[in-house]
Coordinates of C-alpha atoms and ligand atoms in Angstrom, one line a residue:
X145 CA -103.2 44.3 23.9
X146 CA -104.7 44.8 20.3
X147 CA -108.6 45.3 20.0
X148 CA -110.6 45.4 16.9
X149 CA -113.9 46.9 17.6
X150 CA -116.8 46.4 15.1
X151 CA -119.7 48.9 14.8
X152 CA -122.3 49.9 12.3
X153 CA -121.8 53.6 12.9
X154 CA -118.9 56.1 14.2
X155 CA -118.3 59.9 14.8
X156 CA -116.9 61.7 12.8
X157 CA -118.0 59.3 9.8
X158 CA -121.7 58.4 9.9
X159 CA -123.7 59.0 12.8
X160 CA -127.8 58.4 13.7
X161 CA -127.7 58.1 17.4
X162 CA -125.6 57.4 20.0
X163 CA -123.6 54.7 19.5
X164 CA -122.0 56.4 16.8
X165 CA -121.2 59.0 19.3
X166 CA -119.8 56.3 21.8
X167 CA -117.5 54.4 18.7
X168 CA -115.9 57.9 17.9
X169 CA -115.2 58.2 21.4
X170 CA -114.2 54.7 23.4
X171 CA -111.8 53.5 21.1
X172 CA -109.8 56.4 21.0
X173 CA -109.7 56.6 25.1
X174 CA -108.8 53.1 24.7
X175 CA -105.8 53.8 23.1
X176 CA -104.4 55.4 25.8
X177 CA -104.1 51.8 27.7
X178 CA -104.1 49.2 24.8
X179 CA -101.1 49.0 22.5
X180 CA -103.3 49.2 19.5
X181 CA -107.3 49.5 18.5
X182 CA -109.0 48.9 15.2
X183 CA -112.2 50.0 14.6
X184 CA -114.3 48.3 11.7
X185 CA -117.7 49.8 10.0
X186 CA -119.5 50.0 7.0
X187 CA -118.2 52.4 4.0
X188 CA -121.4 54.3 3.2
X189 CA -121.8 56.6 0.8
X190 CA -121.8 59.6 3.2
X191 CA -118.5 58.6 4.1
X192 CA -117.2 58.3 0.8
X193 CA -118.2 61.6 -0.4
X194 CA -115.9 63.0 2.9
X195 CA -112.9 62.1 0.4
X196 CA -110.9 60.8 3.4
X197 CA -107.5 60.4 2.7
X198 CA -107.9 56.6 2.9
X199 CA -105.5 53.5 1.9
X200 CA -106.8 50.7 -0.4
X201 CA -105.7 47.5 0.1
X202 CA -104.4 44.9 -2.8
X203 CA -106.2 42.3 -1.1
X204 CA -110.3 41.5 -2.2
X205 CA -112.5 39.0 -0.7
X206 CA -115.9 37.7 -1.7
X207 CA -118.6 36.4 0.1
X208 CA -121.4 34.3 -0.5
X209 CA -124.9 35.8 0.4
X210 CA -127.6 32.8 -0.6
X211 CA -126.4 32.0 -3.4
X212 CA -124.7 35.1 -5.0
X213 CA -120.7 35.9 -4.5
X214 CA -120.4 39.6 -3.1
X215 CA -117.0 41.4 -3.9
X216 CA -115.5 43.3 -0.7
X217 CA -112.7 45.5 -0.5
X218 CA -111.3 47.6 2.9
X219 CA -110.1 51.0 3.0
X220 CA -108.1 52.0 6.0
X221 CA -107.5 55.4 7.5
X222 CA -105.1 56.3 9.5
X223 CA -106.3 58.4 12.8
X224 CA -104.1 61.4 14.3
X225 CA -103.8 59.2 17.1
X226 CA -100.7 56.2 15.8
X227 CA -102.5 53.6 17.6
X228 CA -105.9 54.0 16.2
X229 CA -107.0 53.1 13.0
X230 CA -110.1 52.5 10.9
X231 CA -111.2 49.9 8.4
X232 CA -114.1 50.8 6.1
X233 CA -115.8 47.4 4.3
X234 CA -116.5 48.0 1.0
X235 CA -119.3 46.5 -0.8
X236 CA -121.2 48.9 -3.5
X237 CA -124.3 47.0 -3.7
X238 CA -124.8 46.9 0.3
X239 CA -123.9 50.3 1.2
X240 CA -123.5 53.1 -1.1
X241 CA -127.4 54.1 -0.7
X242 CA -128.5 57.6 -1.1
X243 CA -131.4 57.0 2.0
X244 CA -130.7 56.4 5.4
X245 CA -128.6 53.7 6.8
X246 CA -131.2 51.0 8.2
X247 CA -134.6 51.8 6.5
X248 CA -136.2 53.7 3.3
X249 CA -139.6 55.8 3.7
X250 CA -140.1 54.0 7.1
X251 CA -139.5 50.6 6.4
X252 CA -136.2 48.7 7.2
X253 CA -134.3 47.7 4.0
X254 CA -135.7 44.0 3.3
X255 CA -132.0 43.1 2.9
X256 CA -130.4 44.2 5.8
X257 CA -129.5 40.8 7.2
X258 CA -127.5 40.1 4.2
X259 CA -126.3 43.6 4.1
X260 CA -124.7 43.1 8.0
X261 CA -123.8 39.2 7.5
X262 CA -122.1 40.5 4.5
X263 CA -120.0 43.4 6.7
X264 CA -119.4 40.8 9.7
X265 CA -118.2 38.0 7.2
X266 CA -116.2 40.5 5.5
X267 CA -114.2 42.3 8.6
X268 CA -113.5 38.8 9.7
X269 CA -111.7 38.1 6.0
X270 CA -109.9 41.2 6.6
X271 CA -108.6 40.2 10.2
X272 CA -107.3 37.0 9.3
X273 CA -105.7 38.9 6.1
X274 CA -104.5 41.3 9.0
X275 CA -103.5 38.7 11.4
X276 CA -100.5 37.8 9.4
X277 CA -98.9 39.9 11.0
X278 CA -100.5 40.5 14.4
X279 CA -102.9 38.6 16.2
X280 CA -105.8 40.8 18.4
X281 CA -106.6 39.8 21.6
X282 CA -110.3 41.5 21.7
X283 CA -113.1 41.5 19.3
X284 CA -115.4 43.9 20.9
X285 CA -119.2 43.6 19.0
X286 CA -121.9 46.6 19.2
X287 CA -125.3 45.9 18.9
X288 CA -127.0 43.2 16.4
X289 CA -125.3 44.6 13.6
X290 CA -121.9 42.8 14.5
X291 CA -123.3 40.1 16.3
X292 CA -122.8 37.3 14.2
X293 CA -119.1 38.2 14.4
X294 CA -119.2 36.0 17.8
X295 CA -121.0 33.6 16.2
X296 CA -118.3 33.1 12.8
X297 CA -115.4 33.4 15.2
X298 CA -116.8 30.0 17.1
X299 CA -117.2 28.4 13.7
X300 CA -114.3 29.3 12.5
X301 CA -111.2 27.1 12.1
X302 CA -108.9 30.2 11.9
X303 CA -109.9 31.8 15.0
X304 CA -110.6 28.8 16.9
X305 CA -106.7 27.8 17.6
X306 CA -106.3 31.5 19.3
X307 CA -109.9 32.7 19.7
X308 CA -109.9 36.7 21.1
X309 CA -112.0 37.6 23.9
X310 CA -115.4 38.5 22.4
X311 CA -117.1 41.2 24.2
X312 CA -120.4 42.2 23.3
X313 CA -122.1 45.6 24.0
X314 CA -125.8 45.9 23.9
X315 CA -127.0 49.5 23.1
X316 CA -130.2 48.9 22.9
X317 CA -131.9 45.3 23.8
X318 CA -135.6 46.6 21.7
X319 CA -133.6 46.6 18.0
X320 CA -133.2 42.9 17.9
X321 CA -132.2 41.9 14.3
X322 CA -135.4 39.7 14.2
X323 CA -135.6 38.0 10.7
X324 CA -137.9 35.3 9.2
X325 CA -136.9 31.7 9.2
X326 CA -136.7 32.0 5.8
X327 CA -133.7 34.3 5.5
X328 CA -131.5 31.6 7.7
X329 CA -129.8 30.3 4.9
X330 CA -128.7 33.8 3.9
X331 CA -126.0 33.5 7.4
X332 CA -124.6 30.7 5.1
X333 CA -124.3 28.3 8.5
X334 CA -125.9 24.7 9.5
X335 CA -129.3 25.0 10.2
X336 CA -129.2 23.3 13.0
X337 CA -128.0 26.6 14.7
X338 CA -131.6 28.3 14.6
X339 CA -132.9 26.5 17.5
X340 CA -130.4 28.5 19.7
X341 CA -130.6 31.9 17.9
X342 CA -134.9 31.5 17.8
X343 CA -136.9 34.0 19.0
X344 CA -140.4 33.7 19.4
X345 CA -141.3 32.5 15.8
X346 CA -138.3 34.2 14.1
X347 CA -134.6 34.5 14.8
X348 CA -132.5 36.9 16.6
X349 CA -129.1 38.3 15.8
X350 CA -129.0 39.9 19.5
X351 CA -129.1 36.4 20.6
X352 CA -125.9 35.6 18.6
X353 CA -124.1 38.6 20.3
X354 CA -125.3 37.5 23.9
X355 CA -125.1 33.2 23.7
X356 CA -121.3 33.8 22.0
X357 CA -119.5 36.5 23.2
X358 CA -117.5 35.9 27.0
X359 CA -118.6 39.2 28.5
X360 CA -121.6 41.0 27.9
X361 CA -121.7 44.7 28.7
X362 CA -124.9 47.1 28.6
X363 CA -124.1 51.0 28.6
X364 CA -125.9 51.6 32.1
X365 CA -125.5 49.8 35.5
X366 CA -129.3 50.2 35.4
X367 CA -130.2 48.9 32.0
X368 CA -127.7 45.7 33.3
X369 CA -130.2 45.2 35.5
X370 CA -133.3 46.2 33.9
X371 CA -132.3 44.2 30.9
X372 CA -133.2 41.4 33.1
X373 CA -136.5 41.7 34.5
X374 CA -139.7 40.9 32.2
X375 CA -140.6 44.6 31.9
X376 CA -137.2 45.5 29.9
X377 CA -136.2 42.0 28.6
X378 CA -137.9 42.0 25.6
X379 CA -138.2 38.4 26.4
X380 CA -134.8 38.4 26.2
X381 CA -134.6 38.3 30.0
X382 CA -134.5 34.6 30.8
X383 CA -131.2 34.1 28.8
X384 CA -130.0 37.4 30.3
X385 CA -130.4 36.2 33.8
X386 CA -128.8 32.4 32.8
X387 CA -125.7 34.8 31.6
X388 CA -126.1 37.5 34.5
X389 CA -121.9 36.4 35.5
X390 CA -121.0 37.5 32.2
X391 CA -123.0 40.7 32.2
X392 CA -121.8 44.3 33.1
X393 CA -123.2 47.5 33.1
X394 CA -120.3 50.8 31.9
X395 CA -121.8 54.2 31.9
X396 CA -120.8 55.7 28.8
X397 CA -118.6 58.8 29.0
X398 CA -118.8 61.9 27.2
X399 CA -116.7 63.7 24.7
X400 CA -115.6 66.5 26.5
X401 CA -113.7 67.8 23.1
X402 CA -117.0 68.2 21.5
X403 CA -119.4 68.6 23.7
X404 CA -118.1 71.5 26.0
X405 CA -119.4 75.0 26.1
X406 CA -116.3 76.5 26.8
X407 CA -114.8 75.0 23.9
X408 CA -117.9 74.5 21.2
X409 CA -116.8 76.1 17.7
X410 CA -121.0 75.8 16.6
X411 CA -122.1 78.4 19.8
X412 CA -122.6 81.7 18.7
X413 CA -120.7 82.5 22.6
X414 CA -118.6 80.5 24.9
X415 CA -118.8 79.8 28.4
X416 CA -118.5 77.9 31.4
X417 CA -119.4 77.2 34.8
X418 CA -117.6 80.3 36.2
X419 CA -119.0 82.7 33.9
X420 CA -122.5 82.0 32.3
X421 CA -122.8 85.2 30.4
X422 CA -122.6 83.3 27.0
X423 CA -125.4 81.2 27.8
X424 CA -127.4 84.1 28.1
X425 CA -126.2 85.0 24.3
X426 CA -126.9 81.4 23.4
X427 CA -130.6 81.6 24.4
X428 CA -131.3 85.0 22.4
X429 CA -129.7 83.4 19.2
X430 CA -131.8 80.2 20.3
X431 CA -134.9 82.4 20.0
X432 CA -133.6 84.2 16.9
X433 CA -133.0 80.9 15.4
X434 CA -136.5 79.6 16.0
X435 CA -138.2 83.2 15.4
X436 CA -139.6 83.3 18.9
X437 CA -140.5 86.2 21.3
X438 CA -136.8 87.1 22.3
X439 CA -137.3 87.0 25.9
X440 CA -134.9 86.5 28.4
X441 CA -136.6 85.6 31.5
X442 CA -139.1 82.9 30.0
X443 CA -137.8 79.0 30.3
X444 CA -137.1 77.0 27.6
X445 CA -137.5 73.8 27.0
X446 CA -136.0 71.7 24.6
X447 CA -135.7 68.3 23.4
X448 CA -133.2 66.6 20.9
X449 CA -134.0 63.1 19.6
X450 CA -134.7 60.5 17.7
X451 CA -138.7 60.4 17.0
X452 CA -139.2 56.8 18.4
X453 CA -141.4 54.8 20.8
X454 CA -138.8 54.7 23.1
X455 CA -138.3 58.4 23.5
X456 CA -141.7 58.9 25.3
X457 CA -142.8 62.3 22.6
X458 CA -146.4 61.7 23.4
X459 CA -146.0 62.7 26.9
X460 CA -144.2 65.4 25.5
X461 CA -147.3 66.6 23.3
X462 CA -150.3 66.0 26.3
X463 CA -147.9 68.5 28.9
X464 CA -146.2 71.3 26.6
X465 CA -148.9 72.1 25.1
X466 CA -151.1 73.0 28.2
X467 CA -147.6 75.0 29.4
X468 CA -147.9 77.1 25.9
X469 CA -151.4 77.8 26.8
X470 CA -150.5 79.3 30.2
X471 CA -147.8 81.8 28.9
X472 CA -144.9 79.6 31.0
X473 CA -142.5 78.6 28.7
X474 CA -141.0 78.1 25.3
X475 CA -140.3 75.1 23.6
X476 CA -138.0 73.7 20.5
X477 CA -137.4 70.2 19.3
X478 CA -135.0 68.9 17.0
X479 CA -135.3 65.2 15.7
X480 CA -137.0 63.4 12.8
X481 CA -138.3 59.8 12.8
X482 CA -142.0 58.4 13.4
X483 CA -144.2 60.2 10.9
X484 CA -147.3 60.6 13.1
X485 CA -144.9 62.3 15.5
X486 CA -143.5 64.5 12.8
X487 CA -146.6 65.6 11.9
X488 CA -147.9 66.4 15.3
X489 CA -145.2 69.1 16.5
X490 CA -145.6 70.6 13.3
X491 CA -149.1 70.9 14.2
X492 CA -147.8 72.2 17.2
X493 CA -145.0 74.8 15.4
X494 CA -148.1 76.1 13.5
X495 CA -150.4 77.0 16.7
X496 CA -147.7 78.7 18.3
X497 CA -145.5 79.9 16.0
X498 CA -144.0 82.6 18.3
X499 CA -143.5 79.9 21.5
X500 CA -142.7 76.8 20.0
X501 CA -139.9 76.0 17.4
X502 CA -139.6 72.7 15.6
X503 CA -136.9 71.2 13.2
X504 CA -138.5 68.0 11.9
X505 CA -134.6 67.5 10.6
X506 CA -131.3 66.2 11.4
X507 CA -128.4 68.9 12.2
X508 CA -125.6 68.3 14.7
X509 CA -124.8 72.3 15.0
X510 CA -128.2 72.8 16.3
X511 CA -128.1 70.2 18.5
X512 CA -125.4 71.8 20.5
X513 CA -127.5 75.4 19.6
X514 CA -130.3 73.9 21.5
X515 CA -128.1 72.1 24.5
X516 CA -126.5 75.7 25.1
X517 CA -129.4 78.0 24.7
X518 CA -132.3 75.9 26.6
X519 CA -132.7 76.4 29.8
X520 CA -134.8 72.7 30.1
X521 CA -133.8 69.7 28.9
X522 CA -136.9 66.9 28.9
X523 CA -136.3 63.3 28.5
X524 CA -139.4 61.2 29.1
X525 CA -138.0 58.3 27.5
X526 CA -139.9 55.1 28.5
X527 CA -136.6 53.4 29.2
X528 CA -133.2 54.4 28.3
X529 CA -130.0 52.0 28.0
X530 CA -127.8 54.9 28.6
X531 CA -129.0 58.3 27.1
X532 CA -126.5 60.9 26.0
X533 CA -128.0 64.1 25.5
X534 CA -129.1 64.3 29.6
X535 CA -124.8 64.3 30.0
X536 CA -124.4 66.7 27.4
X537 CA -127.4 68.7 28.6
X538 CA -126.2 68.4 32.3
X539 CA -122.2 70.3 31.2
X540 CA -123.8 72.5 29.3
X541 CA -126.2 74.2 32.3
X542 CA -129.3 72.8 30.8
X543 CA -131.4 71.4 33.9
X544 CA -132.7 67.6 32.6
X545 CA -136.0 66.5 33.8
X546 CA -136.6 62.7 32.9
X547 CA -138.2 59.8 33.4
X548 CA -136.3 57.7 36.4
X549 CA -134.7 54.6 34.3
X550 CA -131.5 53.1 32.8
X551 CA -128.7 55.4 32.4
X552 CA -131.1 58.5 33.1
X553 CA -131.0 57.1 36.6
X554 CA -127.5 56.7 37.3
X555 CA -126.6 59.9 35.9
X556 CA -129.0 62.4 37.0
X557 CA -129.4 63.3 41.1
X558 CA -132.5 64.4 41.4
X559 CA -132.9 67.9 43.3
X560 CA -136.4 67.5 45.1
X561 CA -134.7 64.0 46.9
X562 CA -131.6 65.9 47.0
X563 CA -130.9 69.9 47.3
X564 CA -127.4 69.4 48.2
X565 CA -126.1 67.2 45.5
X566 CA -129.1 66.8 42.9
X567 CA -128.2 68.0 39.8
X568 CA -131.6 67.7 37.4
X569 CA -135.7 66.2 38.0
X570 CA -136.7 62.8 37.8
X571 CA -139.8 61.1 37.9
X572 CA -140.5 57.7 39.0
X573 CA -144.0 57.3 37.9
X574 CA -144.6 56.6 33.6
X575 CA -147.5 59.3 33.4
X576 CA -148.6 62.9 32.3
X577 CA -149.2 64.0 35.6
X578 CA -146.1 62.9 37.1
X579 CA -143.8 64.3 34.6
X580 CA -145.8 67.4 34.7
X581 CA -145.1 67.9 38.2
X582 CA -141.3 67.2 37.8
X583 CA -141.6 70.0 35.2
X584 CA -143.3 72.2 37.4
X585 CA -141.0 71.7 40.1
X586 CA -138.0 72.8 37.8
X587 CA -140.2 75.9 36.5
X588 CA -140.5 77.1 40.1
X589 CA -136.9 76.9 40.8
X590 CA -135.9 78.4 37.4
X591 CA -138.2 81.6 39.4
X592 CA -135.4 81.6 41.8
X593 CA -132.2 82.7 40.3
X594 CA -129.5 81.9 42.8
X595 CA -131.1 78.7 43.5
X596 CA -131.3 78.0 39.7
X597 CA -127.8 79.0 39.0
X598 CA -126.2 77.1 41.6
X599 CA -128.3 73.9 40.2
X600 CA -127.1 74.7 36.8
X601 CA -123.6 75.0 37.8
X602 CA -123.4 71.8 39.9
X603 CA -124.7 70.0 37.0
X604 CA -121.6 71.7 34.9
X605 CA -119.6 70.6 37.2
X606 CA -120.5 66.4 37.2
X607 CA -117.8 64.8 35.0
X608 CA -118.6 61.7 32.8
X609 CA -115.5 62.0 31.1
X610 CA -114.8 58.7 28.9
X611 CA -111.1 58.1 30.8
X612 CA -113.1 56.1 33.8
X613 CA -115.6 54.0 31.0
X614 CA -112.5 53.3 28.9
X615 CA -110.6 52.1 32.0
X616 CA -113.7 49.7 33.2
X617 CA -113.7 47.8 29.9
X618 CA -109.7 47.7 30.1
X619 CA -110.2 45.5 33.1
X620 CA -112.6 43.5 31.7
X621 CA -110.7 42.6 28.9
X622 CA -107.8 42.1 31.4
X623 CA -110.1 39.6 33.4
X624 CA -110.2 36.9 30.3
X625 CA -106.8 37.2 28.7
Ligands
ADP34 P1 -130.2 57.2 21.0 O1 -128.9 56.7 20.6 O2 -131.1 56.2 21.6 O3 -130.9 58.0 19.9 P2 -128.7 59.0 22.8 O4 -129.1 60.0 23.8 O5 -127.7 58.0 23.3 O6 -130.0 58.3 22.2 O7 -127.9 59.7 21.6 C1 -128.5 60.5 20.7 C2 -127.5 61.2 19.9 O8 -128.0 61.6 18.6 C3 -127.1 62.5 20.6 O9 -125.7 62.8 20.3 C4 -128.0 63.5 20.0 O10 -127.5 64.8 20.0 C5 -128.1 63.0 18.6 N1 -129.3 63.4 17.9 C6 -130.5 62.8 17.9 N2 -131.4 63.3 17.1 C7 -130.7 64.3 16.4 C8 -131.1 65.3 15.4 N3 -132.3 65.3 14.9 N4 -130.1 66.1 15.0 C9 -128.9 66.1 15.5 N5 -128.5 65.2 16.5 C10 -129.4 64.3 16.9
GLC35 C1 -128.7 53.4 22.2 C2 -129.5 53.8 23.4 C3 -129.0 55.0 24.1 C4 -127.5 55.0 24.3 C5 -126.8 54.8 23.0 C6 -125.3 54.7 23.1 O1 -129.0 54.1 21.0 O2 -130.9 54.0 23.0 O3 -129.7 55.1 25.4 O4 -127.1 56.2 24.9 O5 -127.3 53.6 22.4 O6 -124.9 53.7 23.9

C-alpha cells in the first residue's frame, strides 16, 4: 500500500503545535505496515535554512491563483527510514516568510487561502508527475490546510479513473479555513460548488475535507463524539452527524524516542520509573532555570502551551495566583500567543518573581525542562481534540490535572474516582472552583510521598506508544481498498 500524506507542518522540520508532532510521528510508524509513505508540506523558510540534504526535481509546475501563474518546484528528502520520504512544495512568494507560519502581529496572513490552494494544487501536480511510476492508494488530508486536496482529486480527470482513498483528519474542528465569498474564485473551481462548502455567510475549507474525503478520523474517541453535539460542532455538527458512518476517533500516540526521560538528550539528568532520582535533579535545575527559591519539597506547577481561547489560561490566572499568595506552590509557563494573555503572566512573573517563572517564548528544550522538572502539569483546556503534553507529562512523572474532555478524557484516569488505576485529576465542571479543588486534591497527595510516587510512577508506566494509532488507521485504510 502506498500513502501520500499531506500536512502543513511536521517534526523535525517546522513545528507550532501538535500536529506537527503527530506528522513527524504517524507516518513513520506507518511505514512499518505500508510498503511506502510520502509525506507532503510546505518548504518554509525555517526549513530551508536547515540545509537538508534535499533532491530537486527537473520537473516545474505553475498554478493559477486568480488570475496570476505561481511557479512551484518540489524538493524531496530522503528519510533514514527507505520507505519514507518527504516532498517540500516550493513556492518563494507563499512561503519563504521571516514571521510565523499562519499569521503576522496577530492577524492571519490575508492570503493564506491562496497560499494553501496553491500548496494542495501543487502536491497534486507533483503526484500525478509521481504517479508515472506508481500509483498511491491513500491520500490522507490534515486539517483545512489540505482539505481541498479531496475536493481537486473529485474534480479531477486524472485521479478520477483510480481515485485513492481520501482520509481526512480533523485536528482541530474551531480553525475552520473560513474565507469571504469573495476569495471563491481564488480555488480556481465552478462556482456553483460554494453552496456545499458555505458556512454561515462565508465558506469553509473544513467542509471540503469532511463532504469529500471517504473516512473522517478525529484524534480522540471523545472529540469523535463531541465533534458532534452543538456544544463542540462549531455548527459543524449537523453535517458531522449525516457522516457519523464515516467518522472515527484514533488517539494519537506518542514519540517515545523523543519524549522519554530515560532517554531525553535536553535533561540536565536521566531517569525512569524505577529510579526517580534525576527528576529530583530536573526540578532544582527547573528552579535554577527560572531563578526561583530552590526548594525541594514545594509543588510545581507547570503549563506548556499555545496562548489560545481553547487552552483555558484565564482559569489558570483566577487559581494560581491565590496558590502564590498562600505559600503552596510554584509555578512556570512556557507558550506565546494571545497578547492580553502574554501580558498578564508577565504581570504575574513580576509580582512573584521568586515563585512564578514565565517564558512568554517558544523553545522545545524547555518544554521537555519543564515536563521533567514539574511536579504538576495543568491543562484546563475548554475542550481538547486530543492534547499531547498531558501524555508527555503523564511518562515523564508529571501528575496532569485537567479539564474532563476530548482526548484529556480518554487518556487520563482520574485518581479521586479511581485510587487503584487513576493516573492524574480531572474535573468535570468548566469553573474556578472546580478546578481549584482538583488542584487541591493533587496538592494534598503530593504531601504524601509514597502515595504520590506510586501515582507518578503508574502514570510512567501508561503506554500511548504510536504502534497501536498507526495500526488503527492501517485498518481503516484496509476497509476501502
Ligand atoms: P495544540 O496542538 O493544540 O497546541 P497539543 O497538546 O496537541 O496542543 O500539542 C502542543 C505541542 O506544542 C506539544 O508538543 C508542546 O510541547 C508544544 N508547545 C506548545 N507551546 C510551546 C512552546 N511555547 N514552546 C515549545 N513547545 C511548545
Ligand atoms: C490540535 C489539537 C490538539 C491535538 C493536536 C494534534 O492542535 O488542538 O488537541 O493534540 O491537534 O492532533
Amino acid at each position: 500500500m502506498r500513502v501520500a500524506m499531506f500536512a502543513s507542518e511536521m517534526v523535525p522540520y517546522i513545528k507550532t503545535g501538535g500536529l506537527a508532532d503527530v506528522i513527524g510521528s504517524l507516518p513513520r510508524a506507518l511505514t512499518e505496515k505500508c510498503d511506502q509513505v510520502d509525506v507532503f508540506i510546505p518548504y518554509y523558510r525555517e526549513i530551508e535554512r536547515q540545509n537538508l540534504p534535499l533532491r530537486k526535481f527537473n520537473f516545474k509546475f505553475n498554478i493559477k491563483i486568480g488570475s496570476r501563474n505561481y511557479k512551484g518546484a518540489a524538493l524531496e528528502l530522503k528519510s533514514d527510514l527507505e520507505n519514507l520520504k518527504v516532498y517540500f512544495i516550493d513556492n518563494f512568494h507563499y512561503f519563504r516568510r521571516r514571521s510565523h507560519l499562519y499569521v503576522k502581529d496577530g492577524q492571519d496572513y490575508r492570503d493564506n487561502l491562496a497560499r494553501f490552494t496553491f500548496f494542495c494544487r501543487g502536491s497534486l501536480e507533483v503526484i500525478k508527475y509521481l504517479s508515472s511510476t506508481e500509483i498511491y492508494h491513500v491520500f490522507h488530508m490534515h486539517d483545512w490546510q489540505t482539505a481541498l486536496i479531496a475536493l481537486y482529486t473529485e474534480l479531477s480527470n486524472f485521479f478520477h479513473k483510480n481515485l485513492p482513498t481520501r482520509v481526512y483528519t480533523i485536528h482541530n474542528l474551531a480553525y475552520q479555513g473560513k474565507f469571504n465569498r469573495s476569495q471563491f474564485h481564488i480555488l480556481g473551481i465552478d462556482s456553483s460548488y460554494y453552496d456545499s462548502l458555505e458556512y454561515w455567510g462565508k465558506f469553509s475549507l473544513m467542509k471540503a475535507g469532511i463532504l469529500f474525503s471517504d473516512i473522517i478520523t478525529t484524534v480522540s474517541p471523545t472529540y469523535a463524539k463531541e465533534i458532534q453535539t452543538q456544544k463542540s460542532g462549531v455548527g459543524l455538527e449537523r453535517l458531522l452527524r449525516k457522516n457519523k458512518s464515516k467518522i472515527f476517533g484514533i488517539l494519537n500516540g506518542v514519540d517515545y524516542t523523543i519524549w522519554n526521560p530515560e532517554t531525553d538528550r535536553y535533561l540536565p539528568s536521566n531517569f525512569s520509573f524505577k529510579d526517580l532520582s534525576g527528576k529530583a535533579r530536573c526540578k532544582v535545575a527547573l528552579q535554577q532555570h527560572f531563578l526561583l527559591n530552590e526548594n525541594p519539597t514545594i509543588p510545581i506547577l507547570s503549563v506548556v502551551s499555545r496562548l489560545a481561547w481553547q487552552k483555558g489560561m484565564e482559569l489558570i490566572l483566577k487559581v494560581v495566583p491565590k496558590l502564590l499568595e498562600q505559600n503552596m506552590i510554584q509555578f512556570v509557563l512556557l507558550g506565546m500567543g494571545d497578547p492580553k494573555l502574554e501580558y498578564q503572566f508577565n504581570e504575574l512573573s513580576k509580582k512573584y518573581p521568586l515563585k512564578a517563572g514565565i517564558a512568554l517564548t517558544y523553545n522545545d528544550y524547555l518544554a521537555h525542562q519543564i515536563e521533567a522538572g514539574a511536579d504538576i502539569f495543568l491543562m484546563p483546556s475548554r475542550y481538547e481534540p486530543c492534547g499531547l503534553n498531558d501524555k508527555y507529562s503523564l511518562r515523564y512523572g508529571t501528575v496532569p490535572v485537567a479539564y474532563k474532555t476530548g482526548g484529556l478524557a480518554d487518556s487520563i484516569i482520574d485518581y479521586s474516582s479511581d485510587l487503584k488505576r487513576g493516573t492524574g485529576f480531572l474535573f468535570d465542571t468548566y469553573d474556578e472552583s472546580h478546578f481549584l479543588i482538583a488542584i487541591k486534591k493533587a496538592l494534598k497527595i503530593f504531601q504524601s510521598k509514597d502515595e504520590w510516587s506510586q501515582l507518578m510512577r503508574r502514570g510512567m508506566r501508561q503506554n500511548f506508544s504510536w504502534q497501536n494509532s498507526a495500526d488503527a488507521y492501517f485498518k481503516l485504510y484496509q476497509t476501502r481498498i
